[in-house]
Amino acid sequence: MTNLFGHSIPSSLLSLFALEAAASLGAFYLILLWGIPEGAALSHVQLLAIAALFTACTSLAGGATGLYSPRCWLRANRVAASAVLAGIAFIVVGEFLFPEMNAASGASLSLWAQAGFVGAFVAAVISSRLLFAAAARRGMLNGRVVLVGSDPSPMPQRLPPAVATVLHAGSTLDAELTPERLRTLRASTVVVRDPCELAVTTRVRLAAANVRVMSEAEWLECCSAEVDIASLPTGWLAGLDQRHEGMLEAGVRRALDVTLSLALLLFTLPILILAAIAIKLDSPGPVFYRQERVGKDGRIFTLFKFRSMRQDAEVAGAPVWAQKGDSRVTRTGRFLRLTRIDEIPQVFNVLLGHMAFVGPRPERPGFVEDLALQIPHYEARHVVKPGITGWAQVNYPYGASVEDARRKLAFDLYYVKRRSLFLDLLIIISTVRVVLFQEGSR
């Protein structure tokens, strides 16, 4: 596992990303050399910069379609979707961002050159993933680990590291964990229930050999990208640096929230108008649905959404979980939920400061009271602002039970522990995947 700004990413997926980016960059540069007419006033540095910009577009397209998700990195439909997005990006970048360059230098790209970009990207993706799959079958991906006193059967399924061996805790453990043996096993990590079980001399010896010693809870958290709620000690929040957000980071995050919200509002304005008209024609009642939700530090605020259910969905007034195929959902509401259009009015809550663009999903006060009594550390998710999208929303389907809430809390607390602008960016990119492929909608 590789730690990037506090977030753990499988090293193999980072290698795959770097391999594809390098292959795409080289192919794009060669296509630019071939596709731009002779006499165009563009230097090799400018061509390389354009190729790098196109590579960034393909990387974003791959991330937005799940090409670097451990669960679907080898799916053909994701490769096809990323190729379509990349093709659109090439047209936008080539025709709209460089109009002056095209006119001044005569460096406009032919249709064949743009098609070549898409073909080169697809070729880079397919070839690198075939190599990746072959390496996975040979057990060459991710660092091998030595488990101490653990059962490998409940290992996470998100491209888990290969288990080199399992050792039993005991008096001979320190003698067995030698750098020589670990080199023979090609193991770079030792996982033990409590690192204090190892002698200080053993830990120093392993550190000198660049072998990482991790607790079982920490290792599972890194591999699964969620927190083991049962292992969290009382008062764990007090030691988190993320709680004490600096003024600069808070200002940058707020600026991004406002910018993204305004951009989303302006970009989807025609869709919002059509959605409002469809809601009024489909069923009686208001266009917008206002509901009390719990925000940061437990403060109550009014959430805005497009109404997707009948006006009498909760006659008794008590909160009710939305079920799959819920009969209370209108015809228009079903479409709005599948496409997540019903969530867009929450940008007004972001602009008002009640929510952030990224954060745990805000829940209703009645649900929060019940869940806090049944799930340990549930209220810890309220130390940050709730968000339109979040780590739990992009990793777990819609929750409609206490057990679902428990699983989603594991992802929410992972976000609370490792919150960063980098993780926010990953969540925003992953949200495109969730919307495109209607993951977890109900």
XYZ file of N, CA and C in Angstrom, residues 121-299:
537
model
N -5.189 5.720 -26.658
C -5.574 5.578 -25.254
C -6.142 4.185 -24.987
N -7.041 3.729 -25.853
C -7.632 2.395 -25.671
C -6.551 1.321 -25.750
N -5.609 1.461 -26.692
C -4.527 0.482 -26.824
C -3.665 0.460 -25.568
N -3.371 1.648 -25.019
C -2.565 1.718 -23.799
C -3.283 1.063 -22.626
N -4.604 1.298 -22.538
C -5.383 0.724 -21.441
C -5.440 -0.802 -21.551
N -5.758 -1.302 -22.729
C -5.911 -2.754 -22.899
C -4.591 -3.476 -22.681
N -3.521 -2.973 -23.288
C -2.229 -3.656 -23.159
C -1.723 -3.642 -21.727
N -1.839 -2.508 -21.056
C -1.353 -2.424 -19.681
C -2.178 -3.303 -18.753
N -3.472 -3.415 -19.016
C -4.309 -4.236 -18.152
C -4.105 -5.723 -18.396
N -3.757 -6.092 -19.609
C -3.408 -7.495 -19.852
C -2.134 -7.862 -19.090
N -1.161 -6.968 -19.097
C 0.052 -7.201 -18.303
C -0.269 -7.232 -16.817
N -1.147 -6.338 -16.406
C -1.553 -6.249 -15.000
C -2.235 -7.540 -14.556
N -3.152 -8.058 -15.401
C -3.860 -9.290 -15.066
C -2.902 -10.479 -14.996
N -1.944 -10.522 -15.924
C -0.960 -11.614 -15.905
C -0.121 -11.555 -14.626
N 0.269 -10.341 -14.229
C 1.048 -10.192 -13.002
C 0.223 -10.571 -11.773
N -1.080 -10.261 -11.809
C -1.951 -10.614 -10.682
C -2.052 -12.134 -10.527
N -2.146 -12.848 -11.663
C -2.226 -14.311 -11.589
C -0.946 -14.930 -11.033
N 0.177 -14.260 -11.245
C 1.454 -14.771 -10.746
C 1.752 -14.287 -9.327
N 0.821 -13.540 -8.724
C 1.015 -13.061 -7.359
C 2.091 -12.004 -7.233
N 2.292 -11.225 -8.304
C 3.363 -10.231 -8.317
C 2.881 -8.840 -7.921
N 1.579 -8.681 -7.667
C 1.035 -7.359 -7.359
C 0.930 -7.145 -5.861
N 1.141 -5.898 -5.470
C 1.065 -5.489 -4.074
C 2.138 -6.191 -3.249
N 2.538 -5.561 -2.162
C 3.550 -6.140 -1.302
C 3.033 -7.390 -0.597
N 3.902 -8.378 -0.456
C 3.531 -9.585 0.283
C 3.643 -9.298 1.774
N 2.765 -9.902 2.551
C 2.731 -9.637 3.987
C 2.890 -10.934 4.761
N 3.408 -10.775 5.963
C 3.481 -11.878 6.923
C 2.463 -11.583 8.009
N 1.502 -12.484 8.177
C 0.483 -12.321 9.211
C 0.924 -13.065 10.464
N 0.815 -12.391 11.583
C 1.187 -12.993 12.861
C -0.068 -13.269 13.665
N -0.380 -14.549 13.848
C -1.521 -14.943 14.665
C -2.854 -14.533 14.094
N -2.956 -14.361 12.759
C -4.204 -13.930 12.124
C -4.668 -14.971 11.136
N -5.958 -14.998 10.950
C -6.559 -15.905 9.968
C -6.670 -15.159 8.644
N -6.037 -15.655 7.551
C -6.090 -14.923 6.277
C -7.438 -14.968 5.585
N -8.373 -15.803 6.051
C -9.651 -15.951 5.342
C -10.474 -14.674 5.295
N -10.509 -13.825 6.363
C -11.320 -12.603 6.253
C -10.591 -11.439 5.606
N -9.543 -11.715 4.836
C -8.805 -10.636 4.186
C -9.716 -9.828 3.275
N -9.492 -8.514 3.185
C -10.293 -7.689 2.279
C -10.132 -8.150 0.838
N -11.153 -7.924 0.045
C -11.147 -8.383 -1.341
C -10.798 -7.281 -2.334
N -10.320 -6.134 -1.855
C -9.969 -5.025 -2.750
C -8.513 -5.173 -3.168
N -8.212 -6.152 -4.047
C -6.844 -6.449 -4.463
C -5.938 -6.581 -3.244
N -6.188 -7.546 -2.344
C -5.409 -7.651 -1.110
C -3.976 -8.068 -1.391
N -3.041 -7.677 -0.538
C -1.670 -8.145 -0.699
C -1.599 -9.656 -0.545
N -0.647 -10.273 -1.209
C -0.486 -11.717 -1.098
C 0.094 -12.050 0.268
N -0.464 -13.055 0.917
C 0.029 -13.489 2.219
C 1.197 -14.448 1.998
N 2.370 -14.035 2.440
C 3.548 -14.883 2.260
C 3.501 -16.084 3.191
N 3.137 -15.851 4.450
C 3.026 -16.936 5.416
C 2.283 -16.425 6.636
N 1.839 -17.342 7.471
C 1.171 -17.012 8.725
C 1.986 -17.597 9.862
N 2.409 -16.746 10.799
C 3.201 -17.189 11.936
C 2.354 -17.135 13.199
N 2.607 -18.036 14.098
C 1.890 -18.058 15.375
C 2.660 -17.244 16.403
N 1.917 -16.416 17.136
C 2.561 -15.633 18.192
C 3.087 -16.573 19.267
N 4.279 -16.288 19.746
C 4.876 -17.135 20.781
C 6.294 -16.716 21.073
N 6.976 -17.527 21.865
C 8.325 -17.183 22.310
C 9.334 -17.192 21.175
N 9.049 -17.931 20.093
C 10.004 -18.024 18.974
C 9.729 -16.999 17.876
N 8.735 -16.143 18.066
C 8.329 -15.230 17.002
C 9.461 -14.280 16.616
N 10.116 -13.676 17.601
C 11.180 -12.715 17.296
C 12.321 -13.372 16.531
N 12.578 -14.637 16.814
C 13.646 -15.334 16.103
C 13.245 -15.661 14.668
N 11.929 -15.828 14.441
C 11.456 -16.165 13.094
C 11.398 -14.948 12.177
N 11.160 -13.771 12.770
C 11.025 -12.555 11.961
C 12.397 -11.928 11.721
N 13.171 -12.563 10.882
C 14.481 -12.036 10.531
C 14.425 -11.395 9.154
N 15.215 -10.360 8.909
C 15.230 -9.740 7.580
C 15.574 -10.729 6.472
N 16.436 -11.693 6.771
C 16.815 -12.675 5.764
C 15.616 -13.516 5.335
N 14.848 -13.986 6.325
C 13.677 -14.800 5.985
C 12.642 -13.981 5.238
N 12.435 -12.737 5.637
C 11.448 -11.896 4.965
C 11.860 -11.604 3.523
N 13.182 -11.452 3.295
C 13.651 -11.264 1.925
C 13.392 -12.510 1.091
N 13.578 -13.679 1.702
C 13.299 -14.927 0.995
C 11.826 -15.036 0.629
N 10.961 -14.582 1.540
C 9.509 -14.616 1.297
C 9.036 -13.459 0.425
N 9.916 -12.521 0.117
C 9.568 -11.312 -0.634
C 8.455 -10.533 0.071
N 8.556 -10.475 1.396
C 7.552 -9.774 2.205
C 8.095 -8.422 2.640
N 7.255 -7.410 2.539
C 7.666 -6.052 2.914
C 6.888 -5.516 4.116
N 5.925 -6.297 4.617
C 5.080 -5.847 5.720
C 4.822 -7.001 6.679
N 4.871 -6.700 7.960
C 4.505 -7.660 9.003
C 3.265 -7.135 9.702
N 2.220 -7.941 9.743
C 0.954 -7.546 10.362
C 0.777 -8.339 11.647
N 0.660 -7.643 12.749
C 0.506 -8.272 14.062
C -0.645 -7.587 14.791
N -1.340 -8.339 15.611
C -2.503 -7.771 16.292
C -2.125 -6.511 17.065
N -0.998 -6.557 17.772
C -0.500 -5.392 18.500
C 1.010 -5.342 18.313
N 1.556 -4.302 17.654
C 3.004 -4.235 17.432
C 3.829 -4.342 18.705
N 3.228 -4.005 19.850
C 3.965 -4.114 21.110
C 4.258 -5.567 21.485
N 3.609 -6.508 20.795
C 3.905 -7.917 21.042
C 5.315 -8.271 20.582
N 5.859 -7.490 19.664
C 7.216 -7.734 19.185
C 8.215 -7.016 20.085
N 9.367 -7.630 20.263
C 10.416 -7.009 21.058
C 10.916 -5.746 20.359
N 11.395 -4.795 21.165
C 11.880 -3.532 20.608
C 13.032 -3.789 19.640
N 13.908 -4.716 19.989
C 15.037 -5.010 19.104
C 14.563 -5.555 17.761
N 13.483 -6.352 17.774
C 12.932 -6.892 16.515
C 12.354 -5.791 15.664
N 11.647 -4.859 16.284
C 11.058 -3.759 15.518
C 12.138 -2.858 14.925
N 13.200 -2.628 15.687
C 14.304 -1.818 15.172
C 14.989 -2.534 14.017
N 15.171 -3.852 14.152
C 15.820 -4.632 13.099
C 14.993 -4.625 11.816
N 13.674 -4.758 11.949
C 12.806 -4.756 10.776
C 12.753 -3.382 10.128
N 12.729 -2.331 10.949
C 12.717 -0.969 10.403
C 13.991 -0.687 9.615
N 15.124 -1.182 10.118
C 16.394 -0.987 9.408
C 16.402 -1.714 8.073
N 15.610 -2.794 7.977
C 15.528 -3.553 6.724
C 14.379 -3.075 5.847
N 13.791 -1.905 6.178
C 12.665 -1.322 5.418
C 11.442 -2.233 5.393
N 11.222 -2.963 6.464
C 10.031 -3.793 6.623
C 9.068 -3.057 7.547
N 7.851 -2.849 7.085
C 6.874 -2.090 7.856
C 6.120 -3.015 8.800
N 5.967 -2.609 10.057
C 5.195 -3.354 11.046
C 3.885 -2.607 11.273
N 2.771 -3.309 11.049
C 1.455 -2.692 11.176
C 0.581 -3.502 12.116
N -0.324 -2.804 12.799
C -1.334 -3.512 13.580
C -2.366 -4.106 12.633
N -3.068 -5.121 13.104
C -4.080 -5.758 12.260
C -5.174 -4.779 11.871
N -5.600 -3.938 12.825
C -6.663 -2.971 12.538
C -6.204 -1.957 11.490
N -4.944 -1.484 11.613
C -4.423 -0.511 10.657
C -4.302 -1.118 9.266
N -3.851 -2.375 9.210
C -3.684 -3.042 7.916
C -5.028 -3.244 7.224
N -6.023 -3.710 7.982
C -7.351 -3.898 7.404
C -7.941 -2.575 6.943
N -7.675 -1.506 7.706
C -8.176 -0.179 7.328
C -7.557 0.284 6.020
N -6.245 0.056 5.853
C -5.567 0.465 4.623
C -6.068 -0.336 3.421
N -6.298 -1.633 3.617
C -6.695 -2.488 2.494
C -8.144 -2.279 2.081
N -9.006 -2.033 3.040
C -10.436 -1.963 2.750
C -10.960 -0.538 2.636
N -10.134 0.466 3.024
C -10.534 1.878 2.979
C -11.749 2.149 3.857
N -11.871 1.416 4.940
C -12.917 1.661 5.929
C -12.356 1.355 7.310
N -13.014 1.864 8.322
C -12.539 1.735 9.699
C -13.244 0.572 10.386
N -12.487 -0.176 11.182
C -13.092 -1.207 12.026
C -13.653 -0.507 13.266
N -14.962 -0.281 13.254
C -15.589 0.508 14.323
C -15.358 -0.123 15.693
N -15.398 -1.450 15.753
C -15.260 -2.135 17.041
C -13.892 -1.922 17.676
N -12.873 -1.642 16.869
C -11.515 -1.496 17.410
C -11.172 -0.063 17.783
N -12.081 0.887 17.506
C -11.787 2.285 17.809
C -11.834 2.515 19.323
N -10.767 3.071 19.899
C -10.777 3.327 21.344
C -11.610 4.557 21.692
N -12.023 4.653 22.912
C -12.749 5.832 23.373
C -11.837 7.055 23.312
N -12.345 8.144 22.791
C -11.561 9.368 22.719
C -10.594 9.422 21.545
N -10.784 8.562 20.548
C -9.862 8.542 19.402
C -9.909 9.835 18.587
N -11.059 10.531 18.638
C -11.191 11.758 17.859
C -10.278 12.877 18.352
N -9.962 12.862 19.647
C -9.198 13.974 20.227
C -7.810 14.101 19.612
N -7.263 12.984 19.130
C -5.909 13.023 18.588
C -5.826 13.269 17.101
N -6.936 13.523 16.445
C -6.921 13.707 14.994
C -6.542 15.131 14.617
N -5.545 15.260 13.735
C -5.171 16.587 13.252
C -6.260 17.174 12.372
N -7.053 16.285 11.722
C -8.074 16.767 10.790
C -9.145 17.596 11.488
N -9.308 17.374 12.797
C -10.313 18.157 13.520
C -9.901 19.622 13.586
N -8.574 19.857 13.639
C -8.064 21.213 13.783
C -7.628 21.716 12.402
N -8.606 21.952 11.570
C -8.349 22.389 10.205
C -7.779 23.800 10.203
N -6.643 23.985 9.492
C -6.021 25.295 9.431
C -6.845 26.271 8.620
N -6.575 27.559 8.817
C -7.347 28.593 8.122
C -7.151 28.510 6.617
N -5.912 28.202 6.183
C -5.641 28.136 4.752
C -6.419 26.992 4.111
N -6.347 25.788 4.723
C -7.064 24.638 4.168
C -8.572 24.874 4.196
N -9.063 25.460 5.296
C -10.497 25.739 5.388
C -10.921 26.733 4.310
N -10.080 27.742 4.049
C -10.409 28.720 3.015
C -10.405 28.118 1.626
N -9.402 27.261 1.352
C -9.332 26.599 0.047
C -10.531 25.680 -0.145
N -10.873 24.920 0.901
C -11.997 23.997 0.787
C -13.313 24.756 0.573
N -13.482 25.879 1.261
C -14.709 26.659 1.091
C -14.778 27.265 -0.308
N -13.637 27.740 -0.798
C -13.609 28.308 -2.150
C -13.956 27.239 -3.191
N -13.435 26.042 -2.998
C -13.750 24.949 -3.922
C -15.223 24.573 -3.843
N -15.769 24.563 -2.624
C -17.189 24.241 -2.460
C -18.065 25.220 -3.235
N -17.776 26.507 -3.083
C -18.580 27.533 -3.756
C -18.398 27.448 -5.270
N -17.156 27.272 -5.717
C -16.880 27.210 -7.155
C -17.567 26.008 -7.792
N -17.431 24.829 -7.170
C -18.043 23.620 -7.718
C -19.567 23.717 -7.711
N -20.117 24.296 -6.646
C -21.572 24.413 -6.545
C -22.130 25.334 -7.623
N -21.484 26.492 -7.817
C -21.949 27.421 -8.854
C -21.791 26.817 -10.244
N -20.665 26.116 -10.474
C -20.444 25.487 -11.771
C -21.494 24.424 -12.045
N -21.788 23.595 -11.032
C -22.798 22.549 -11.201
C -24.176 23.160 -11.444
N -24.477 24.241 -10.725
C -25.777 24.890 -10.872
C -25.944 25.478 -12.271
N -24.916 26.153 -12.768
C -24.991 26.767 -14.091
C -25.004 25.709 -15.195
N -24.204 24.679 -15.037
C -24.103 23.641 -16.057
C -25.400 22.840 -16.191
N -26.080 22.632 -15.066
C -27.289 21.802 -15.084
C -28.572 22.613 -15.084
N -28.487 23.934 -15.246
C -29.690 24.780 -15.154
C -30.805 24.336 -16.098
N -30.530 24.033 -17.380
C -31.625 23.554 -18.247
C -32.253 22.257 -17.741
N -31.429 21.365 -17.207
C -31.942 20.103 -16.675
C -32.811 20.357 -15.450
N -32.395 21.294 -14.608
C -33.172 21.615 -13.400
C -34.537 22.186 -13.767
N -34.583 23.027 -14.784
C -35.869 23.607 -15.211
C -36.798 22.514 -15.723
N -36.262 21.602 -16.554
C -37.079 20.496 -17.077
C -37.544 19.580 -15.942
N -36.665 19.338 -14.963
C -37.036 18.484 -13.832
C -38.162 19.114 -13.025
N -38.095 20.432 -12.808
C -39.146 21.120 -12.051
C -40.490 21.030 -12.764
N -40.475 21.195 -14.086
C -41.714 21.100 -14.861
C -42.278 19.684 -14.792
N -41.404 18.679 -14.920
C -41.852 17.283 -14.884
C -42.452 16.928 -13.533
N -41.878 17.437 -12.456
C -42.398 17.148 -11.114
C -43.802 17.724 -10.961
N -44.017 18.958 -11.416
C -45.332 19.593 -11.293
C -46.384 18.873 -12.127
N -45.997 18.387 -13.317
C -46.955 17.700 -14.188
C -47.256 16.280 -13.709
N -46.310 15.666 -13.011
C -46.446 14.251 -12.650
C -47.331 14.029 -11.427
N -47.218 14.887 -10.416
C -47.984 14.666 -9.182
C -48.186 15.993 -8.458
N -49.257 16.113 -7.706
C -49.510 17.358 -6.969
C -48.499 17.526 -5.840
N -48.183 18.775 -5.553
C -47.248 19.046 -4.465
C -46.167 20.000 -4.903
N -45.304 20.408 -3.963
C -44.233 21.360 -4.282
C -43.140 20.710 -5.124
N -42.365 21.535 -5.803
C -41.237 21.046 -6.601
C -40.095 20.615 -5.691
N -39.813 21.452 -4.691
C -38.696 21.154 -3.790
C -39.190 20.479 -2.522
N -38.336 19.624 -1.992
C -38.640 18.905 -0.765
C -37.713 19.455 0.315
N -38.291 19.975 1.394
C -37.505 20.518 2.495
C -37.596 19.564 3.679
N -36.445 19.280 4.248
C -36.407 18.291 5.322
C -35.294 18.644 6.305
N -35.567 18.455 7.589
C -34.549 18.722 8.603
C -33.481 17.634 8.578
N -32.228 18.054 8.611
C -31.100 17.119 8.659
C -30.115 17.592 9.730
N -29.245 16.678 10.137
C -28.246 16.978 11.160
C -26.934 17.327 10.476
N -26.387 18.509 10.829
C -25.150 18.963 10.224
C -23.975 18.875 11.165
N -22.969 19.689 10.890
C -21.749 19.669 11.695
C -22.048 20.026 13.139
N -21.396 19.287 14.057
C -21.560 19.486 15.504
C -23.004 19.304 15.956
N -23.793 18.548 15.177
C -25.155 18.232 15.573
C -26.172 19.319 15.306
N -25.780 20.381 14.595
C -26.726 21.468 14.321
C -27.738 21.037 13.262
